[in-house]
Coordinates of C-alpha atoms in Angstrom, one line a residue:
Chain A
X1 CA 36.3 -30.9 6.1
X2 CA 36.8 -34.0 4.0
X3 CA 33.6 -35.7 2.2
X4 CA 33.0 -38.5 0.4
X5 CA 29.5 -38.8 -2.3
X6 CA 28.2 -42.2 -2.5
X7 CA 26.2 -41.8 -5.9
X8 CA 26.9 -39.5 -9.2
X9 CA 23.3 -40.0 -10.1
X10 CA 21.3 -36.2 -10.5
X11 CA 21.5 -35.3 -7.2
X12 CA 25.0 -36.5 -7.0
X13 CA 26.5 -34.3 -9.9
X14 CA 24.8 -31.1 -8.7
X15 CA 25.7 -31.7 -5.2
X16 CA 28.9 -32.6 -6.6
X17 CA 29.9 -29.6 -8.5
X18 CA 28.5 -27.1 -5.7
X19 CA 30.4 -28.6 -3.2
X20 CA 33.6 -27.9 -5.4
X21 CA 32.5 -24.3 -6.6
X22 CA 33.0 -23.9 -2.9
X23 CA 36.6 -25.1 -2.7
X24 CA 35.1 -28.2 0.1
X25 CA 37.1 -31.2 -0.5
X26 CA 35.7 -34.2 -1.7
X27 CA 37.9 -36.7 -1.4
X28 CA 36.2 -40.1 -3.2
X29 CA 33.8 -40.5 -5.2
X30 CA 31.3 -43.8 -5.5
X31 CA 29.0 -44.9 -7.8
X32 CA 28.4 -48.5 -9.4
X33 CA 30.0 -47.9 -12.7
X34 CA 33.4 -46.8 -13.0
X35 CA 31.8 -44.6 -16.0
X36 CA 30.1 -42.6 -13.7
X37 CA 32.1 -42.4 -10.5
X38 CA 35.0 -41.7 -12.7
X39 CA 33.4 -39.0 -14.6
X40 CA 32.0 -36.8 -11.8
X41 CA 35.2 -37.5 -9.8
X42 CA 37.0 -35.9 -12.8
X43 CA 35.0 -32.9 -12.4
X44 CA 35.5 -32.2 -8.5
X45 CA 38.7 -33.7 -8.2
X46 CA 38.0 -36.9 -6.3
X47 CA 38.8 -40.4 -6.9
X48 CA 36.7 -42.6 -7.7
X49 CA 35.8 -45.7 -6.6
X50 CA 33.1 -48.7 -7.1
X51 CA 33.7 -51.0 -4.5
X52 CA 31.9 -49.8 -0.8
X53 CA 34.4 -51.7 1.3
X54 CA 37.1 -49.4 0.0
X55 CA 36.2 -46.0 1.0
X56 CA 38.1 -43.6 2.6
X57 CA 37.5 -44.1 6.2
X58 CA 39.0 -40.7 7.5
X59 CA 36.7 -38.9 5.9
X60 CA 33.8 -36.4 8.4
X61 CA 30.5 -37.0 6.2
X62 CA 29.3 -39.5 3.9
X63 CA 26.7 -38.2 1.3
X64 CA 24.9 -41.1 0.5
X65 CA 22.9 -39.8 -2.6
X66 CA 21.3 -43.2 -4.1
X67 CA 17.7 -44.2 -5.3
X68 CA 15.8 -44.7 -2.4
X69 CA 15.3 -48.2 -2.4
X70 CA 19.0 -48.9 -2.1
X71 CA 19.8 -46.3 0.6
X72 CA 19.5 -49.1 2.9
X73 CA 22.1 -51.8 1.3
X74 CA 24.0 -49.2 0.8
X75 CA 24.2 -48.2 4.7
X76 CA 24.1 -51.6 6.0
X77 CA 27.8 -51.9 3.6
X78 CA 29.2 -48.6 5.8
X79 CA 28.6 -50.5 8.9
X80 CA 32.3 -50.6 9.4
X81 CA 32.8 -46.6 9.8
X82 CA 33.6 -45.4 12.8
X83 CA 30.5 -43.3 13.4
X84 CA 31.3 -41.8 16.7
X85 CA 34.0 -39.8 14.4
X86 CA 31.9 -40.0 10.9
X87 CA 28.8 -38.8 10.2
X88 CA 26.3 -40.6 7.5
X89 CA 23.6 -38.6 5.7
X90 CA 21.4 -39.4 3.0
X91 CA 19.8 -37.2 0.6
X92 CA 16.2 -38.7 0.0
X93 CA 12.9 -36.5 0.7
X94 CA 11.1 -39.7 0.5
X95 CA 13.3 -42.3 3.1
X96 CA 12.9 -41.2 6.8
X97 CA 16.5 -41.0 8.7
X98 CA 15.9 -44.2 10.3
X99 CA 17.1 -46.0 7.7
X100 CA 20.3 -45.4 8.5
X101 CA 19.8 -46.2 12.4
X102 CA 20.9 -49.7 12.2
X103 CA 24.4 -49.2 11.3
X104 CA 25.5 -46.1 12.6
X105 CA 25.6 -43.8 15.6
X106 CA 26.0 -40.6 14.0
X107 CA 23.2 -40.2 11.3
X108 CA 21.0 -37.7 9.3
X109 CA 19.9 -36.3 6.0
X110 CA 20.7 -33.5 3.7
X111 CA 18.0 -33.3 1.2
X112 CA 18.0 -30.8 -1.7
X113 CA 14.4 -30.1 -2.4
X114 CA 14.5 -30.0 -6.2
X115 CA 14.1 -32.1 -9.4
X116 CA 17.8 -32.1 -10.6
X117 CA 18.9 -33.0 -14.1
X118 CA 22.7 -33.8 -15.0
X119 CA 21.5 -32.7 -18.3
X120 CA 19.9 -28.9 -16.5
X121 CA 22.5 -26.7 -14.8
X122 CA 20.6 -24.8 -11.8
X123 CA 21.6 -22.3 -9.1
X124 CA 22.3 -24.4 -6.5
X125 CA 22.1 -21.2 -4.2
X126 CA 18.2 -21.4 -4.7
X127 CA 17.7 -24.8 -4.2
X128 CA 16.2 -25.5 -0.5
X129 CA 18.4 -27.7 1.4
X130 CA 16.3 -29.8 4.5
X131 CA 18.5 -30.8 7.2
X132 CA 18.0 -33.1 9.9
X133 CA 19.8 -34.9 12.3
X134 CA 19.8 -37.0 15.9
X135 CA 22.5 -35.0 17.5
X136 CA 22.9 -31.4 18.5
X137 CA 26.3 -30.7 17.0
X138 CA 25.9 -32.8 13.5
X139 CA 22.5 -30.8 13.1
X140 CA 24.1 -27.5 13.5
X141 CA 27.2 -29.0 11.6
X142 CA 24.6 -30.2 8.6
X143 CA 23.1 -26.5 8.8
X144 CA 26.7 -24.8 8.5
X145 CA 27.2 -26.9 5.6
X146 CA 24.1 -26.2 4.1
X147 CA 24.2 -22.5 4.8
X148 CA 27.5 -22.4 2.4
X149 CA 25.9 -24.2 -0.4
X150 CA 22.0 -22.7 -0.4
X151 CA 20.5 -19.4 0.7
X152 CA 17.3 -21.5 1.7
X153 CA 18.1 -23.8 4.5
X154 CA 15.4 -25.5 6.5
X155 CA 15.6 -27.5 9.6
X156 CA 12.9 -30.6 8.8
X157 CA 12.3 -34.0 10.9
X158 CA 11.3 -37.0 8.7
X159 CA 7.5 -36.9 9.7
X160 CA 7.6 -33.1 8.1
X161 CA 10.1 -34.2 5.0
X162 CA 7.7 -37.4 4.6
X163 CA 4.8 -34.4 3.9
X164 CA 6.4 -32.0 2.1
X165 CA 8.1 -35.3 -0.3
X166 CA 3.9 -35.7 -0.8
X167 CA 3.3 -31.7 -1.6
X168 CA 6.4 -31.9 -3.4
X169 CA 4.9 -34.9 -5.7
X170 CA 1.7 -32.8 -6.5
X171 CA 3.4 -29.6 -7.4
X172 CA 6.6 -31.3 -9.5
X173 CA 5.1 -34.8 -10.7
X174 CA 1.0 -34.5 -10.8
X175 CA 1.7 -30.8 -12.5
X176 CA 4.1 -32.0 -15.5
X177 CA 1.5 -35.0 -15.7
X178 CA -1.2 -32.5 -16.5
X179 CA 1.3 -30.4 -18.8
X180 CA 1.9 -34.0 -20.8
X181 CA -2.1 -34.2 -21.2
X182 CA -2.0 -30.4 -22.6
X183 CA 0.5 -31.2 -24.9
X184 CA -0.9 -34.9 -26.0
X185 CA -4.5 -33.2 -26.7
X186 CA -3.2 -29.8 -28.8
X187 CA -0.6 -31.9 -30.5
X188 CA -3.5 -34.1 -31.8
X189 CA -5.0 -30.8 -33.8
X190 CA -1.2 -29.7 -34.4
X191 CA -1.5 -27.1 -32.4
X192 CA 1.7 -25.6 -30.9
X193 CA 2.0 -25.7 -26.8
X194 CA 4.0 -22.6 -27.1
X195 CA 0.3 -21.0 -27.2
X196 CA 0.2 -21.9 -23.6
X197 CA 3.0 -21.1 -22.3
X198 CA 2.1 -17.3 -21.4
X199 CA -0.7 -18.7 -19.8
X200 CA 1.5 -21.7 -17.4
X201 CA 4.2 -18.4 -16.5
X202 CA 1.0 -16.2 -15.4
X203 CA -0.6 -19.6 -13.4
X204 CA 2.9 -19.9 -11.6
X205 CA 3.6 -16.3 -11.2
X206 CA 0.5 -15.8 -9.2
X207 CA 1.6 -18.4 -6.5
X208 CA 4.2 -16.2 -5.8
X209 CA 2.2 -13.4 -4.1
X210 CA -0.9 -15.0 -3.7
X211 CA -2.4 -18.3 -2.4
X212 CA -3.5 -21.1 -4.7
X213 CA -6.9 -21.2 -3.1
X214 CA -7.8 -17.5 -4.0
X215 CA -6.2 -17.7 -7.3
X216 CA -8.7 -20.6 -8.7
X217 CA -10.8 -20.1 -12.0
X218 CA -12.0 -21.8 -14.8
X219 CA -15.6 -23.4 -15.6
X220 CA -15.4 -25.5 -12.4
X221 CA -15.2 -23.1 -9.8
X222 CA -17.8 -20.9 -11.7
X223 CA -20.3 -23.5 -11.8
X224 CA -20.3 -23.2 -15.6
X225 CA -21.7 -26.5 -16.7
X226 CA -22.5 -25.6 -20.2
X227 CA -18.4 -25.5 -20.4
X228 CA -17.6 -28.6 -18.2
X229 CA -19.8 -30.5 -20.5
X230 CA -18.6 -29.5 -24.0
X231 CA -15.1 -30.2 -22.4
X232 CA -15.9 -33.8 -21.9
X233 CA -17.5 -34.2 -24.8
X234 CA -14.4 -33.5 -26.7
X235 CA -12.6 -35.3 -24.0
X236 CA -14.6 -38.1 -25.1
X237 CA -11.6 -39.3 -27.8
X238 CA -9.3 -39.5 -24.4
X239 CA -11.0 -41.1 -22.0
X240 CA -7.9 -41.2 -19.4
X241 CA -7.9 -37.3 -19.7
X242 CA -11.8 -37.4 -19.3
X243 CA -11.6 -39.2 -16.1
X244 CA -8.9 -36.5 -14.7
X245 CA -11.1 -33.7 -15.9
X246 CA -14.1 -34.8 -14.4
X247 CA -12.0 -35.7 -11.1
X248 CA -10.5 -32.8 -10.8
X249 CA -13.5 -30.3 -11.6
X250 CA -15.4 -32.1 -9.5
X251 CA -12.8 -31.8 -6.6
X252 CA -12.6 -27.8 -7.3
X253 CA -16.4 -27.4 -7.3
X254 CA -16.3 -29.3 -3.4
X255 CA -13.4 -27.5 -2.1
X256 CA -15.6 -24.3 -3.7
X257 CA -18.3 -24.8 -1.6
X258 CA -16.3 -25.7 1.2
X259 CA -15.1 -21.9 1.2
X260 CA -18.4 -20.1 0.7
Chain B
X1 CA -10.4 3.3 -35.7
X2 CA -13.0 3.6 -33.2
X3 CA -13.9 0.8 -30.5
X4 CA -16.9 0.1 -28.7
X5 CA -16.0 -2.1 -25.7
X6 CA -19.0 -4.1 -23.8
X7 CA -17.5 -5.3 -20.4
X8 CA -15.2 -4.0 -17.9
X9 CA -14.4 -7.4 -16.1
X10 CA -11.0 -8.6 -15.9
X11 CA -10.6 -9.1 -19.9
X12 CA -12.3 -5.8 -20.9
X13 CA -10.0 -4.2 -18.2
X14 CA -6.6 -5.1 -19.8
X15 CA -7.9 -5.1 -23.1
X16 CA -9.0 -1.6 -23.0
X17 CA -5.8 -0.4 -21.1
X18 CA -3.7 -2.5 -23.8
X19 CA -5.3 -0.3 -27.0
X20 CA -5.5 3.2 -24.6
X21 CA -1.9 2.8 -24.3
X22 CA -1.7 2.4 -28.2
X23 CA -3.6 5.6 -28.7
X24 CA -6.7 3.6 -30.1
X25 CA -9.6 5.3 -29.8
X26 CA -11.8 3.3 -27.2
X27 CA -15.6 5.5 -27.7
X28 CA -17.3 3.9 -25.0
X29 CA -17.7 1.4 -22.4
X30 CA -20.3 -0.6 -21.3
X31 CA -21.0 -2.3 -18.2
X32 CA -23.9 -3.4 -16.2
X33 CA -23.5 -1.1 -13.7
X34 CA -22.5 2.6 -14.0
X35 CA -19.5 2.2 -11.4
X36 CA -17.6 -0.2 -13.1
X37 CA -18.4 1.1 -16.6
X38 CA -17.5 4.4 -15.6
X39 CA -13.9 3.0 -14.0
X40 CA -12.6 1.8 -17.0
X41 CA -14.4 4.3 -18.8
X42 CA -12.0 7.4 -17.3
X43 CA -9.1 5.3 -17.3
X44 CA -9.4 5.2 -21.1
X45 CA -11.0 8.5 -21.8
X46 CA -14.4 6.9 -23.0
X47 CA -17.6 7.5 -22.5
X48 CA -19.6 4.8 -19.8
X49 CA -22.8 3.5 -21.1
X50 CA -25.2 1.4 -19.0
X51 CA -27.6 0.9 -21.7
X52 CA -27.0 -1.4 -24.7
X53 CA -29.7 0.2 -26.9
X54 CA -27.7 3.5 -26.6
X55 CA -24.6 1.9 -27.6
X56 CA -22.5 4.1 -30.3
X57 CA -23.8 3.3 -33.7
X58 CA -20.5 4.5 -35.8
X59 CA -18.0 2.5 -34.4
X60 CA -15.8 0.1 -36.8
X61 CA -15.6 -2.7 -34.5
X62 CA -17.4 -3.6 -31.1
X63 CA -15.7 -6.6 -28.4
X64 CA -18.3 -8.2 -26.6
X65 CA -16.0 -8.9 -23.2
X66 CA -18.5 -10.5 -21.3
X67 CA -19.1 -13.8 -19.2
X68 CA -19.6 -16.9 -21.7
X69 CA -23.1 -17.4 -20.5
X70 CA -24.5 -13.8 -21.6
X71 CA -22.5 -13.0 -24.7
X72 CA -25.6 -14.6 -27.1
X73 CA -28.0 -12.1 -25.3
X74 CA -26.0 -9.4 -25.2
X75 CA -25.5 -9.8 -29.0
X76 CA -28.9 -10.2 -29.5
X77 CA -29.4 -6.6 -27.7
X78 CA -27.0 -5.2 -30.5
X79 CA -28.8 -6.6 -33.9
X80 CA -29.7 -3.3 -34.6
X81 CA -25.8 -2.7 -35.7
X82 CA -25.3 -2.4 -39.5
X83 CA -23.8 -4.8 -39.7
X84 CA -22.2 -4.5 -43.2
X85 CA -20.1 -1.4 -41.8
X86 CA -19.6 -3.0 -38.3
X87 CA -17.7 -5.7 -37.1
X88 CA -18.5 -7.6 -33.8
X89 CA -16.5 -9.9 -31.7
X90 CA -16.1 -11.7 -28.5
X91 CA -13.1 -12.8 -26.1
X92 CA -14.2 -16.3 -25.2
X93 CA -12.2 -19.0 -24.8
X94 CA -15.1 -21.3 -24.4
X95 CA -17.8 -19.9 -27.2
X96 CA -17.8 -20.3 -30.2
X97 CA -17.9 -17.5 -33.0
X98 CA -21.6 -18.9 -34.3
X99 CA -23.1 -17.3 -31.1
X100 CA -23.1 -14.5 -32.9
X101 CA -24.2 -15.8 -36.2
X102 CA -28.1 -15.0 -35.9
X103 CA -27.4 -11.7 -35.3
X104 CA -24.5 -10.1 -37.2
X105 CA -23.1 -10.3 -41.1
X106 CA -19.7 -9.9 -40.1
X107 CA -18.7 -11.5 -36.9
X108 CA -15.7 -12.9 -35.3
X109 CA -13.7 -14.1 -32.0
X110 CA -10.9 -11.9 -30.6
X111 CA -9.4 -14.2 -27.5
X112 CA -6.6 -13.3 -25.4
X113 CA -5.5 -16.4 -23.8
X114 CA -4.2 -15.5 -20.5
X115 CA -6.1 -15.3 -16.9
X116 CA -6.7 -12.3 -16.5
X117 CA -7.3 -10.1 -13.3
X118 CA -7.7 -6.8 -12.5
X119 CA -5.6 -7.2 -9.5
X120 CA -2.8 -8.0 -11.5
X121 CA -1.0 -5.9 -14.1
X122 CA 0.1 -7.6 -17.2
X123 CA 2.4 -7.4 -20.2
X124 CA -0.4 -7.8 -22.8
X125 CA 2.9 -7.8 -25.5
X126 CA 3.4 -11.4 -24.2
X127 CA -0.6 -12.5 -24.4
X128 CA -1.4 -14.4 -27.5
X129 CA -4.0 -13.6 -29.4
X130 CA -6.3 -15.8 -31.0
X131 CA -7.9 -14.3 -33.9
X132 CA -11.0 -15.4 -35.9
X133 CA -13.3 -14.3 -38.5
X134 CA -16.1 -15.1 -40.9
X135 CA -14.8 -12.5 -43.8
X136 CA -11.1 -12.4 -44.8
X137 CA -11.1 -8.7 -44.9
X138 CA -12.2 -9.1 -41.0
X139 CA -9.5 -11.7 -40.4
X140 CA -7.1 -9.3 -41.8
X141 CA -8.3 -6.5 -39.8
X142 CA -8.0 -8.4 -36.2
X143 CA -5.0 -9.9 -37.0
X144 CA -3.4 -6.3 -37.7
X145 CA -5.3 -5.0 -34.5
X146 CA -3.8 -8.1 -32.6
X147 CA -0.4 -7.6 -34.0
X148 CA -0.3 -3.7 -32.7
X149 CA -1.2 -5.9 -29.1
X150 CA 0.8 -8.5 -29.0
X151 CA 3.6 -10.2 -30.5
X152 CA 1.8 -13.1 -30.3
X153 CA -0.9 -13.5 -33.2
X154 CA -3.0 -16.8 -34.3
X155 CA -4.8 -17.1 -36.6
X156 CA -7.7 -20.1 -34.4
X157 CA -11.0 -21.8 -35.7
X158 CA -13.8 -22.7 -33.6
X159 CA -12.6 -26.2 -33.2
X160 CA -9.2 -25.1 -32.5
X161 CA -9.9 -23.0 -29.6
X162 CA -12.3 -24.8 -28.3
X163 CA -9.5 -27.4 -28.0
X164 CA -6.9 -24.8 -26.4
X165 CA -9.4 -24.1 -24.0
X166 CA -9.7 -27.4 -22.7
X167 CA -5.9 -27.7 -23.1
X168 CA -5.5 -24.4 -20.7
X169 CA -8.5 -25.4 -18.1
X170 CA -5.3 -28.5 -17.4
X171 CA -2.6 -25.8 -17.6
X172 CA -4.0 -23.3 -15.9
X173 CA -7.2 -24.5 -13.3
X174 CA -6.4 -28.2 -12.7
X175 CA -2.7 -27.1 -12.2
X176 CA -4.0 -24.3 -9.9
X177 CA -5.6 -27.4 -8.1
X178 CA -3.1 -29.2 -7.4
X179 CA -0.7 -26.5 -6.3
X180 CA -3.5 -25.7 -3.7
X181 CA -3.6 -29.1 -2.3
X182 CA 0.2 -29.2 -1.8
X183 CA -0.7 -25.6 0.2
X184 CA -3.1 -27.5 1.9
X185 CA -1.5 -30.9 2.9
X186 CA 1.4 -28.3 4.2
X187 CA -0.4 -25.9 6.1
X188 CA -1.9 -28.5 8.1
X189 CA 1.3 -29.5 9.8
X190 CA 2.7 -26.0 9.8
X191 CA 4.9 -26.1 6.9
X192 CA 5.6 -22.9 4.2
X193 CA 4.7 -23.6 1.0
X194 CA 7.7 -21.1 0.0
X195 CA 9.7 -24.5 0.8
X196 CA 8.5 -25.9 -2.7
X197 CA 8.5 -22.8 -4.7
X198 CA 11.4 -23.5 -6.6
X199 CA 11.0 -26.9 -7.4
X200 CA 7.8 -25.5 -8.7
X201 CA 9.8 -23.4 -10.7
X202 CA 11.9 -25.8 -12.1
X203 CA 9.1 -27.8 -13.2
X204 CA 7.8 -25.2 -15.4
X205 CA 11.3 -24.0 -16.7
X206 CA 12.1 -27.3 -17.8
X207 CA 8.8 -27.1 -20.1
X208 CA 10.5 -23.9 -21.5
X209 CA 12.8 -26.4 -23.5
X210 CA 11.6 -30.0 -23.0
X211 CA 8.6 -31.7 -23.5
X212 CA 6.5 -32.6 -20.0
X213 CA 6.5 -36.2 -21.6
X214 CA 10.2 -36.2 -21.5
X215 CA 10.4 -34.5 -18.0
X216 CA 8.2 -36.9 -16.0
X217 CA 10.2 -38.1 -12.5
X218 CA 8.3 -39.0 -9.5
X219 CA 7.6 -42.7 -7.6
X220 CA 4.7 -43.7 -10.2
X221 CA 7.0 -43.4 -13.3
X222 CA 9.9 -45.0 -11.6
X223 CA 7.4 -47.8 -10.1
X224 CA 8.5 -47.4 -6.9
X225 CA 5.7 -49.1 -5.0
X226 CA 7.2 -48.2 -1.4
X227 CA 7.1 -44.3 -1.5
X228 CA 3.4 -44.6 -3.2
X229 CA 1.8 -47.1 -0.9
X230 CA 3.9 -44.9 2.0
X231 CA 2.0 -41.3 0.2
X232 CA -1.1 -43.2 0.5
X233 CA -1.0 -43.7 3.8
X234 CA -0.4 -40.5 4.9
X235 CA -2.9 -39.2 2.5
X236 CA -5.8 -41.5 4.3
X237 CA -6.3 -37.9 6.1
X238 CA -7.3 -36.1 2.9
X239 CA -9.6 -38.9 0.9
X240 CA -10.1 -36.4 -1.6
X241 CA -6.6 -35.8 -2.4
X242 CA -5.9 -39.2 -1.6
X243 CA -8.1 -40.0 -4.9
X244 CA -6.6 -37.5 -6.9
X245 CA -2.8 -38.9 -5.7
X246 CA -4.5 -42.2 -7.1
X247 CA -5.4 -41.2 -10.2
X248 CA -3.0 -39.6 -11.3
X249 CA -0.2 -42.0 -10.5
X250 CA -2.4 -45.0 -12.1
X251 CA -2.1 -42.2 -15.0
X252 CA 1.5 -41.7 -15.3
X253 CA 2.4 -45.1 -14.7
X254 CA 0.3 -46.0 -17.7
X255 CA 1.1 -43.4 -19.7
X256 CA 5.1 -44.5 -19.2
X257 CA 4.2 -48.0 -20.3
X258 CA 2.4 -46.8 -23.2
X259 CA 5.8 -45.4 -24.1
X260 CA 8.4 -47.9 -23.4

């Protein structure tokens, strides 16, 4: 099997280096810089290259792992592969398959469910990989691939990936967004977040046997209004914050009564 | 030492397990009702007590464990401790020490911050303690009690911790929240939350070494309109949700520009 990465962005690199921990040849590397194609073709032993029109054309998949919003230009430059031979997948929870539709015949996606860092290794083995694709064989050929890399393979259609790409934003983005506020309101006192820490393992620890919706507490839920009210008092000096708090208590206390 | 502990809910449970284990001498418990004070009670070889007016006189140090909303009339219930030989605290988060001011000459707070449950065992070696006290000698004397509990020790004010709490209510419930509305939004269509476990992992180990402001990814922060305006959409079936996706990615979005 010969591939070729289009992008040595995050997703890229680790996809990049788990690919070659596995001894699967990746033949070229692309990204716009010569910088970075050059440097993650170093590392897997790939050339590099920055121009689209000068891929290798022999190759049997084409990871395209770019921002979402140039997944598109990106494909519409690979019109000239000969996808009854080549298959084309991108890697975006967020961009449905049909994307890609336009320009070839053989499509799909290979998303790794995870916020990747070049600057964070991670076990690659844990990382959920979501594949999907229009025909048969390159869905079971996506799977086999994915089955080498990850212990957690899924098979997902892009109305499911569209949802869980929305679940996915709550639980990564919206939860290091309420972290930030943490931080921003106990470095104000100078008080160290490393006080909390215990506290964020034991929240995320429950989720692991338990469902969130059992596992709620706090003043909210217990109808302690005495608390919710001294808390936006002294939430009165961050009024962004304020307006979460409220929004979210208010939101636990519905889904609260909801269940009783 | 002897200890005098009023409340076998979920704090007074691990509490009193935590100084059993140390060989501290626990003389009774107190509960409202004889089957839960009697529970903890033979777990910790003490005596149950349903009665706060027969409540040892001779021990060195009593912890109010009770809800927030009943530790100023359960304290009132224990004026008549000498209160020059005896030293009374509470576990609150959320109260300040002065609930206890009318009542006592030496008073204090003794908070382990952690969400507790009975269900759930814990390393209490890991909890911090937050330790406060009108008298020095009393500061002293938690913080060497706290130090035998945890490795974990600080030394908190009122102010302070009534700043940590708000702080953890984000960490812990509002976090909570969200992760039940990604269960939510996936459970609808059939999907296993297990999918985004470890991204949820990842977003919490990355806080081990980073700071969440540093670790913020996601559509709002890139300003990519497309994947937003596309959540939104599909969130029309969950207007409550939908209001916190709103929010929250107004939030970050201005957040980000504060910063750049």
């Amino acid at each position: 099997m010969k591939i070729v990465l289009i992008g040595a962005g995050n997703v890229g690199y680790h996809l990049g280096l788990r690919l070659y921990e596995l001894n699967i040849e990746i033949v070229q590397v692309y990204s716009r810089t010569i910088e970075r194609a050059q440097f993650l073709a170093d590392l897997v032993q790939a050339k590099s290259c920055v121009d689209l029109s000068k891929l290798d054309k022999t190759a049997d998949l084409y990871i395209i792992a770019v921002h979402d919003g140039v997944i598109g230009s990106v494909a519409e430059q690979l019109q000239f592969l000969d996808t009854e031979k080549r298959l084309v997948v991108h890697t975006s929870g967020a961009t449905p398959s049909t994307v890609l539709q336009p320009f070839f015949r053989r499509y799909g996606v290979f998303y790794p469910l995870q916020s990747f860092s070049i600057l964070r290794p991670i076990d690659f083995s844990q990382v959920p990989i979501c594949v999907d694709a229009v025909a048969d064989k390159d869905q079971l050929f996506l799977q086999a691939l994915a089955t080498k890399l990850s212990t957690k393979v899924y098979e997902i259609n892009d109305k499911e990936r569209a949802i869980l790409h929305v679940a996915a934003v709550f639980v990564n983005n919206f939860t290091n967004h309420l972290l930030y506020i943490s931080e921003s309101i106990l470095e104000r006192e100078n008080i160290s977040f490393d006080i909390l820490k215990p506290l964020l393992q034991e929240t995320i620890a429950k989720i692991e046997d338990h469902s969130a919706k059992d596992m709620q507490t706090g003043p909210a839920i217990r109808g302690d209004q005495a608390t919710l009210d001294r808390h936006l008092v002294y939430l009165e000096g961050f009024p962004d914050y304020r307006m979460i708090y409220s929004l979210l208590s208010k939101a636990i206390t519905v889904e609260h009564r909801k269940h009783t």
